[in-house]
Coordinates of C-alpha atoms in Angstrom, one line a residue:
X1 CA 52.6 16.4 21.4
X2 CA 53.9 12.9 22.5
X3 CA 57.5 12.7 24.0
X4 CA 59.1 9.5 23.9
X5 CA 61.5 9.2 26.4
X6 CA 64.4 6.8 25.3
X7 CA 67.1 6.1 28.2
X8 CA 70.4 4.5 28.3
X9 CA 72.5 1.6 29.5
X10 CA 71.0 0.9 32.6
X11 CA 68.0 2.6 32.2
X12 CA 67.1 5.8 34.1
X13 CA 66.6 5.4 38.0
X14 CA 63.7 7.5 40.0
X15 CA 66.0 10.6 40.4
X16 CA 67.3 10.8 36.6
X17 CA 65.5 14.1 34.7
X18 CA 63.8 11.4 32.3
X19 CA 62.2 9.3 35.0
X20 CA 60.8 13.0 36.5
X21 CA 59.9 14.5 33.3
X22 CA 57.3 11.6 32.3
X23 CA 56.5 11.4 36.7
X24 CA 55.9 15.4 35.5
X25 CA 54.4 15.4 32.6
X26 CA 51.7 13.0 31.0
X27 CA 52.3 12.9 27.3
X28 CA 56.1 11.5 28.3
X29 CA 56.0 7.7 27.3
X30 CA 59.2 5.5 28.2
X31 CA 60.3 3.1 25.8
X32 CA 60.8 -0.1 27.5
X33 CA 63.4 -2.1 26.5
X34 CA 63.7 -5.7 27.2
X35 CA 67.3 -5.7 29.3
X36 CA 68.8 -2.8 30.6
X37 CA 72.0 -4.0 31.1
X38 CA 72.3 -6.5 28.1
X39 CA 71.4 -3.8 25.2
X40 CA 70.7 -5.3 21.6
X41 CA 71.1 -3.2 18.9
X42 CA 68.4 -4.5 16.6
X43 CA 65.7 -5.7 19.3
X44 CA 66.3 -1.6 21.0
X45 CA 65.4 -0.1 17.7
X46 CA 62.9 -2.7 16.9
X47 CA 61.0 -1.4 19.8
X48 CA 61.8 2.2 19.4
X49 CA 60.6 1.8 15.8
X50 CA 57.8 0.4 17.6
X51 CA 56.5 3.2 19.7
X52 CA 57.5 5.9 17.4
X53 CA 54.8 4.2 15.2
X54 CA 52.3 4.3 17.9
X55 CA 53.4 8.1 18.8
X56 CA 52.9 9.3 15.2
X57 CA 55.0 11.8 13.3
X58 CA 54.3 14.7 16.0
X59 CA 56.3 12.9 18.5
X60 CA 59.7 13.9 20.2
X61 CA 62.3 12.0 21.6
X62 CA 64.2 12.6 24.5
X63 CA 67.7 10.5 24.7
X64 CA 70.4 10.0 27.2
X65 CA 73.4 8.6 27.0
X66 CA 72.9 5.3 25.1
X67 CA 69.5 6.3 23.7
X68 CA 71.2 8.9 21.4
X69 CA 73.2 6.1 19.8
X70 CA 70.1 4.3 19.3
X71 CA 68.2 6.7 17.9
X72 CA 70.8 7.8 15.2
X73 CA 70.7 4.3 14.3
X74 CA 67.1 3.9 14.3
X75 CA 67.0 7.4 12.2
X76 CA 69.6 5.4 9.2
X77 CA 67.4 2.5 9.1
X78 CA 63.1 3.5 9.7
X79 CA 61.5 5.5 7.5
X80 CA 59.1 7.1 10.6
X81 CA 59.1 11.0 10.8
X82 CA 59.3 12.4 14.2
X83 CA 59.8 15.9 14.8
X84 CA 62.7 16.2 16.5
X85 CA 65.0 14.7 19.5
X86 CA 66.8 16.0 22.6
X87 CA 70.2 14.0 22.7
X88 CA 71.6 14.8 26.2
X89 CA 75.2 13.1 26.7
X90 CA 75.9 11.1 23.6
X91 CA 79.0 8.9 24.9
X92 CA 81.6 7.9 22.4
X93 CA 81.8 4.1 21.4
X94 CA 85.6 4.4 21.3
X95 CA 86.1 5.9 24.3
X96 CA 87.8 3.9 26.9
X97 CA 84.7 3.9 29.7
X98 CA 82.7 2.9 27.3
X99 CA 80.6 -0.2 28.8
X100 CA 81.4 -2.8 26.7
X101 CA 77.7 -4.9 27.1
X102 CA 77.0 -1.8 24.4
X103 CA 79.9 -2.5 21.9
X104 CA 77.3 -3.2 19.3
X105 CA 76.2 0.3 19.2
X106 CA 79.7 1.1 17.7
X107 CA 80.5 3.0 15.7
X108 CA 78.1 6.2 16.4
X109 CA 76.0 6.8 12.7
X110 CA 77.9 9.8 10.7
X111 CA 75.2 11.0 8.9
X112 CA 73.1 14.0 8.7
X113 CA 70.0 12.8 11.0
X114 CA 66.6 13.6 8.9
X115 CA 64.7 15.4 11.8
X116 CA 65.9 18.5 13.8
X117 CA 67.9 17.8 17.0
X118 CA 69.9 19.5 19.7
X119 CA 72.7 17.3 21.4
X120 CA 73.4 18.6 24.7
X121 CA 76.8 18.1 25.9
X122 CA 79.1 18.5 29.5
X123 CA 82.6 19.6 29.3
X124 CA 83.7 16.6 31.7
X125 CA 81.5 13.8 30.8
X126 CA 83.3 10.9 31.4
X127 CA 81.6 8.8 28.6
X128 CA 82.2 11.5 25.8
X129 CA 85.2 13.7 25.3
X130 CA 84.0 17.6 24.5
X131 CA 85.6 17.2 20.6
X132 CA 83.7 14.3 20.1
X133 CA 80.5 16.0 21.2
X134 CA 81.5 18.8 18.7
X135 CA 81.9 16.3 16.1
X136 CA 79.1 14.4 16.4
X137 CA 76.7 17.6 16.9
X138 CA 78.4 18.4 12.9
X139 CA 78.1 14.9 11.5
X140 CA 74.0 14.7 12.8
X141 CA 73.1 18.1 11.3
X142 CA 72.4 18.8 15.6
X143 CA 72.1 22.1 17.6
X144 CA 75.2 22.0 19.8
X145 CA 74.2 23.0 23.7
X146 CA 77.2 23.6 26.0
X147 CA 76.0 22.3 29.7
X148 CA 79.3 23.0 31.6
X149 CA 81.1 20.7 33.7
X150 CA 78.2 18.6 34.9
X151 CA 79.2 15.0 33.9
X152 CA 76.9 12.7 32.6
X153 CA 73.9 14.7 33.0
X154 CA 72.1 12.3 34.9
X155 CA 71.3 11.6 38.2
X156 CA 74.6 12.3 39.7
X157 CA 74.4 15.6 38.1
X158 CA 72.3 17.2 40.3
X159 CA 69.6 18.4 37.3
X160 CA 66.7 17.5 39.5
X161 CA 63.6 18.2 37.3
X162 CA 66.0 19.6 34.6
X163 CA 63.2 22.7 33.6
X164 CA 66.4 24.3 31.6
X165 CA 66.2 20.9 29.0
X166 CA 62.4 20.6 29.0
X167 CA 62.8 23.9 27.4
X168 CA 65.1 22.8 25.3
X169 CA 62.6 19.7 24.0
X170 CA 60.1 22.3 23.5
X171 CA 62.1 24.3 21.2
X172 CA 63.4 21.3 19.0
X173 CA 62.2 21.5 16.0
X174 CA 60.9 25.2 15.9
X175 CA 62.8 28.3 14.8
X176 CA 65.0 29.9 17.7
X177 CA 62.0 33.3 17.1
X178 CA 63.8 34.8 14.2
X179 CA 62.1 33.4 11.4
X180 CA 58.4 31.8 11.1
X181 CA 56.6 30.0 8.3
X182 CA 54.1 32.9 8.7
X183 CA 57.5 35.3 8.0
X184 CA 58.5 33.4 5.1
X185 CA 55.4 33.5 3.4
X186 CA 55.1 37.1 3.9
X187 CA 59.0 38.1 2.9
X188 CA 58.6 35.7 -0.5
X189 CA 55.2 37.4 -1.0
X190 CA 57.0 40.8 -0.7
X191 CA 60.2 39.9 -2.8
X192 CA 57.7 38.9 -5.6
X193 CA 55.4 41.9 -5.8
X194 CA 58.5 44.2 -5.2
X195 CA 60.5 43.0 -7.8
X196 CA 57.7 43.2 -10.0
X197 CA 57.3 46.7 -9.1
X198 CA 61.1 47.4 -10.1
X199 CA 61.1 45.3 -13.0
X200 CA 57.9 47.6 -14.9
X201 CA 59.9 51.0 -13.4
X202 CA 63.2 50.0 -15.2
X203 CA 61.3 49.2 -18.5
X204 CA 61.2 52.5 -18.8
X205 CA 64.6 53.3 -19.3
X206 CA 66.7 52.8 -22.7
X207 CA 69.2 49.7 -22.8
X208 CA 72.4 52.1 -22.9
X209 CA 70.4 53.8 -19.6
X210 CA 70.0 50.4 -17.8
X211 CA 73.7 49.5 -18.2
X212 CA 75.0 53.3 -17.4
X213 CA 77.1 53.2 -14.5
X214 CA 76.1 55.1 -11.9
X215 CA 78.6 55.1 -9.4
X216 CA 76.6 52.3 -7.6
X217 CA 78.6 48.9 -6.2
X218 CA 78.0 47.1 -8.7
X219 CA 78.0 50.3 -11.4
X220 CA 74.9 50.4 -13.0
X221 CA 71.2 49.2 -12.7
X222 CA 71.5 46.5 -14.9
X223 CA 74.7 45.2 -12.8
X224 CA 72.8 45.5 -9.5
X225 CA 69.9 43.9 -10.8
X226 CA 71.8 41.4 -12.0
X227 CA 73.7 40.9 -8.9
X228 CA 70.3 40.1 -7.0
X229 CA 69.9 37.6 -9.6
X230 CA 73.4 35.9 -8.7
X231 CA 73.3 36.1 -5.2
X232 CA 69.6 34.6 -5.4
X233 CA 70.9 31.9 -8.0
X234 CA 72.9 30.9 -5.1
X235 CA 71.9 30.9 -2.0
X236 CA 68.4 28.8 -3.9
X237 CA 70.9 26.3 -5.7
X238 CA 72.1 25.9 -1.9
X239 CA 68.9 25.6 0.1
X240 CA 68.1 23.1 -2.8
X241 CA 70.7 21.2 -1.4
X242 CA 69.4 20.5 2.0
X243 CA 67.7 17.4 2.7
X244 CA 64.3 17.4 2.7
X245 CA 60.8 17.2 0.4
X246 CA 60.8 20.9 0.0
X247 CA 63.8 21.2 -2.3
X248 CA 61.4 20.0 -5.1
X249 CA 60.5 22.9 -5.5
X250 CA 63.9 24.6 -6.1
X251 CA 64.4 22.1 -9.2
X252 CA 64.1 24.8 -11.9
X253 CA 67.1 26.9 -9.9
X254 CA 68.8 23.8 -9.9
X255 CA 69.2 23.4 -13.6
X256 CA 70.3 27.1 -14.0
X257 CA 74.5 27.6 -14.3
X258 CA 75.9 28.4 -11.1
X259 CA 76.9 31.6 -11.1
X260 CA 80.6 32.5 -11.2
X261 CA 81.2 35.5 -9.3
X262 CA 79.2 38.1 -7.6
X263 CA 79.3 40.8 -10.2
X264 CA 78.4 38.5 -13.1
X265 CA 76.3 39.6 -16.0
X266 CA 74.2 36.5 -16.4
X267 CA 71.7 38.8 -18.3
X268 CA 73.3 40.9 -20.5
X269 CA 69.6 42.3 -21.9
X270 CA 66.5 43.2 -19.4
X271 CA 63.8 41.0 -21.6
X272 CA 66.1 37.9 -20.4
X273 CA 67.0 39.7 -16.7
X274 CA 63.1 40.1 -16.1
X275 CA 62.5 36.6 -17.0
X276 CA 65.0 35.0 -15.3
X277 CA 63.7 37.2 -11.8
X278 CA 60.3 35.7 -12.7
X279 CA 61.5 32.5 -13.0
X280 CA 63.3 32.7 -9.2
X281 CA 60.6 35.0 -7.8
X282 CA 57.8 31.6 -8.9
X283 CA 60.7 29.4 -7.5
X284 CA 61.0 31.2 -3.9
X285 CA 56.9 31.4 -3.4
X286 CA 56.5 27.8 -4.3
X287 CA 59.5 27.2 -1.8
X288 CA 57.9 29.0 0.6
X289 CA 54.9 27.7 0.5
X290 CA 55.9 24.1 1.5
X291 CA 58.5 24.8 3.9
X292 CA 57.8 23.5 7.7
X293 CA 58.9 25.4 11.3
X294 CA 60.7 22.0 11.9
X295 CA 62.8 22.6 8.4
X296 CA 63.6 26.1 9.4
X297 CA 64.9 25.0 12.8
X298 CA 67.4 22.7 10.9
X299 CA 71.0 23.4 10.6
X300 CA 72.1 24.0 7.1
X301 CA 75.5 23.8 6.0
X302 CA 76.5 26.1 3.3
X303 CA 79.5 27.9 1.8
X304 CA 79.7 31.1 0.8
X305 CA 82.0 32.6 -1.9
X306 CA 82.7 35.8 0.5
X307 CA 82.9 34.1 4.0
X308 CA 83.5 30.7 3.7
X309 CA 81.8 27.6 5.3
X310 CA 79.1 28.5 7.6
X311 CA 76.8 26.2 10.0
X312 CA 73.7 28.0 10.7
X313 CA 69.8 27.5 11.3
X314 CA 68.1 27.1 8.2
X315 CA 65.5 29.7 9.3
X316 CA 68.2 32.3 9.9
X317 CA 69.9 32.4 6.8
X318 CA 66.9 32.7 5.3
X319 CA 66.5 36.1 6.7
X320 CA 69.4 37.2 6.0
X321 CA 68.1 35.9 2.2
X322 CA 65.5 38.2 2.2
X323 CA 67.1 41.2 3.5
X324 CA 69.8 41.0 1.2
X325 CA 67.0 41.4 -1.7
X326 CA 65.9 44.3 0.1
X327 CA 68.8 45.8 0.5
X328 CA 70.2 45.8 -3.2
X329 CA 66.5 46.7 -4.4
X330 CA 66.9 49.9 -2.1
X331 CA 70.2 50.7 -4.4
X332 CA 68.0 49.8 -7.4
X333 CA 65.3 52.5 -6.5
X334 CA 68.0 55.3 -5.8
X335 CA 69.4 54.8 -9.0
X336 CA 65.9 54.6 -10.8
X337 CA 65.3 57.9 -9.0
X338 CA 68.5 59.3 -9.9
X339 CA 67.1 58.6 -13.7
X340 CA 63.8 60.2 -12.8
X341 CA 61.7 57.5 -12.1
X342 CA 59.3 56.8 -9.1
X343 CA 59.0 53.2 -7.8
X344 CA 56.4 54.1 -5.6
X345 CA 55.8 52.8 -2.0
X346 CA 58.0 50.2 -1.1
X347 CA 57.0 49.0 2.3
X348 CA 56.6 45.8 4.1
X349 CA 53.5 47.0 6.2
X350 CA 51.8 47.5 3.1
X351 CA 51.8 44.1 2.7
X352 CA 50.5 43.4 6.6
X353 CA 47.1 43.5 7.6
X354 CA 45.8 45.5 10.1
X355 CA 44.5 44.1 13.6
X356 CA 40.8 43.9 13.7

C-alpha cells in the first residue's frame, strides 16, 4: 500500500517524522508542491489530486500541519477514493499564529470527510487550540488521538522516527480488532438462520399463546419478538444513514415507519411478524455482504432512544447489533421452552468450520 506523505507550510526538514518515514520506508511518496512558503490553495490540491490518481484508491495519506487542511479540501472537491489519512496537528485558520502566507486555506472544511481518518492532536500545540482539535476530529467524521503536550509534532517534538504514528497509519482504515468483515458475515449469517429457527418453533403455538405474557421484559413472545424487530428497525434505519455505497442496501428498511418506542407492537399477528423478520434478516445479509474493513473503521454518529447521542466506530456498534439479537433471542427460547417447545442447538460454532 502507497502512503502519500503530504507536509505542511514549510515543508518537512530531514529530522521531521515525514521526511524519516519515506527515508524508512519505500512505498512513502512525498507530494511536492511547487512553494513551500507561498502555499496555493488550488495549485496544492491540484497536485495532490494529482498523485492520489497515480497512487490509486489503496493509498494513504499522511498530513501534518497544513497538509490536513489541504486534504479536507481536496476530500470536498475530487471524487478519488483513498483509504484513509493520518492528520497529525491540524492548526486552526483563526488562530492567531496562524502564518498568514496560508490564509487561503481558511476556513478548515466542516464536513464529514468520505474516507476513514484519525487526527492526532497535542495538548499545547501552538497552531491549534485542544477544543478545536476536538471539534474538528467531530466535524471530519476522525478518530481523535490524544499525543500529550508535545507541540507541533514535528521536528521540535522530539518524535524521531515516530514508530507510535506509523502504527497509527497502519491501523487507519481497518477495525480497532473487534469486528471483521469476515465477523460480520458470519454474525448476519447466524442472525438469519437463527431467527429462522425461532420463527418455525413459535408457529407452533396458538395466537392467544404467542401474546401470553410470560413474565418476560417485554411480557410475552410476541412482544419480545417484536421488540427485536424494533430495535433492528433502528439501528438499520441508522446505519442506512451513514455515508457510503453500502447503505443501498438498507433501502427497504428505509421505507419502513420508524418505530416509536422500544416496546412497540409493530406486528400485532405472527404471519406479518415473520415477514417483516424476513424482510430485515434479507436486508442485514445483503448489508453485510458489501460492507468494507475501511467502512467499519469509520465513526458513525448515531442516537439512541435510551442513551442519547453516541460517537462510536462503525464496526463496534455493529457488534453490539448483533449481540443484542442474541441476547433477546435467548429470552425467546426460554419462553418457547417454558411452553414446551425445543429450539434446538443454538450455537455460533455450529456455524464455524473446523481447522483442517
Amino acid at each position: 500500500m502507497k502512503v502519500l506523505i503530504v507536509p505542511g507550510y514549510g515543508g518537512s526538514g530531514p529530522e521531521h517524522w515525514q521526511s524519516r518515514w519515506q527515508a524508512l520506508h519505500p512505498d512513502c511518496i512525498r507530494v511536492e508542491q511547487a512553494d513551500w512558503d507561498a502555499p496555493d490553495l488550488e495549485d496544492w490540491i491540484a497536485r495532490l489530486d494529482a498523485a492520489v490518481a497515480a497512487a490509486g484508491p489503496d493509498t494513504l495519506i499522511a498530513a501534518h500541519s497544513l497538509g490536513c487542511l489541504l486534504v479536507a479540501h481536496w476530500a470536498v472537491r475530487s471524487p478519488r477514493a483513498i483509504a484513509g489519512a493520518l492528520l497529525v496537528a491540524v492548526p486552526d485558520p483563526a488562530g492567531s499564529e496562524f502564518p498568514a502566507a496560508a490564509a487561503g486555506f481558511g476556513p478548515a472544511p466542516s464536513g464529514r470527510l468520505p474516507f476513514a481518518a484519525t487526527v492526532v492532536a497535542s495538548r499545547d500545540d501552538p497552531y491549534a487550540a485542544w477544543p478545536f482539535s476536538e471539534r474538528i476530529a467531530t466535524d471530519w467524521g476522525a478518530k481523535l488521538v490524544d499525543a500529550g503536550e508535545r507541540g507541533h509534532l514535528n521536528a521540535d517534538s522530539d518524535l524521531g522516527d515516530w514508530a507510535e504514528g506509523w502504527q497509527m497509519l497502519n491501523q487507519t482504515g481497518r477495525p480497532d480488532g473487534l469486528l471483521g468483515v469476515a465477523q460480520v458475515a458470519l454474525f448476519a449469517r447466524y442472525n438469519a438462520q437463527m431467527n429462522a429457527k425461532l420463527y418455525s418453533a413459535a408457529a407452533q403455538l396458538s395466537a392467544d399463546e404467542l401474546a401470553r405474557d410470560r413474565g418476560a421484559f417485554f411480557g410475552s413472545l410476541l412482544g419480545t419478538l417484536n421488540h427485536l424487530i424494533v430495535g433492528d428497525t433502528l439501528w438499520l434505519q441508522r446505519f442506512a444513514s451513514h455515508p457510503g455505497a453500502h447503505a443501498a442496501a438498507l433501502a427497504p428498511v428505509l421505507a419502513l415507519p420508524k418505530p416509536a418506542s422500544l416496546a412497540e407492537i409493530v406486528c400485532a399477528d405472527f404471519a406479518t411478524l415473520a415477514l417483516r423478520r424476513q424482510l430485515l434478516d434479507e436486508a442485514i445479509s445483503a448489508w453485510a455482504a458489501v460492507l468494507t474493513s475501511r467502512e467499519l473503521a469509520e465513526v458513525f454518529h448515531y442516537t439512541s432512544m435510551t442513551s442519547g447521542p453516541g460517537r462510536k466506530h462503525l464496526g463496534d456498534v455493529l457488534l453490539h447489533f448483533f449481540n443484542h439479537q442474541t441476547h433477546h433471542r435467548g429470552q425467546a427460547t426460554t419462553l418457547l421452552s417454558q411452553a414446551g417447545i425445543d429450539v434446538g442447538a443454538t450455537d455460533l460454532l455450529l456455524l464455524v468450520p473446523n481447522l483442517d
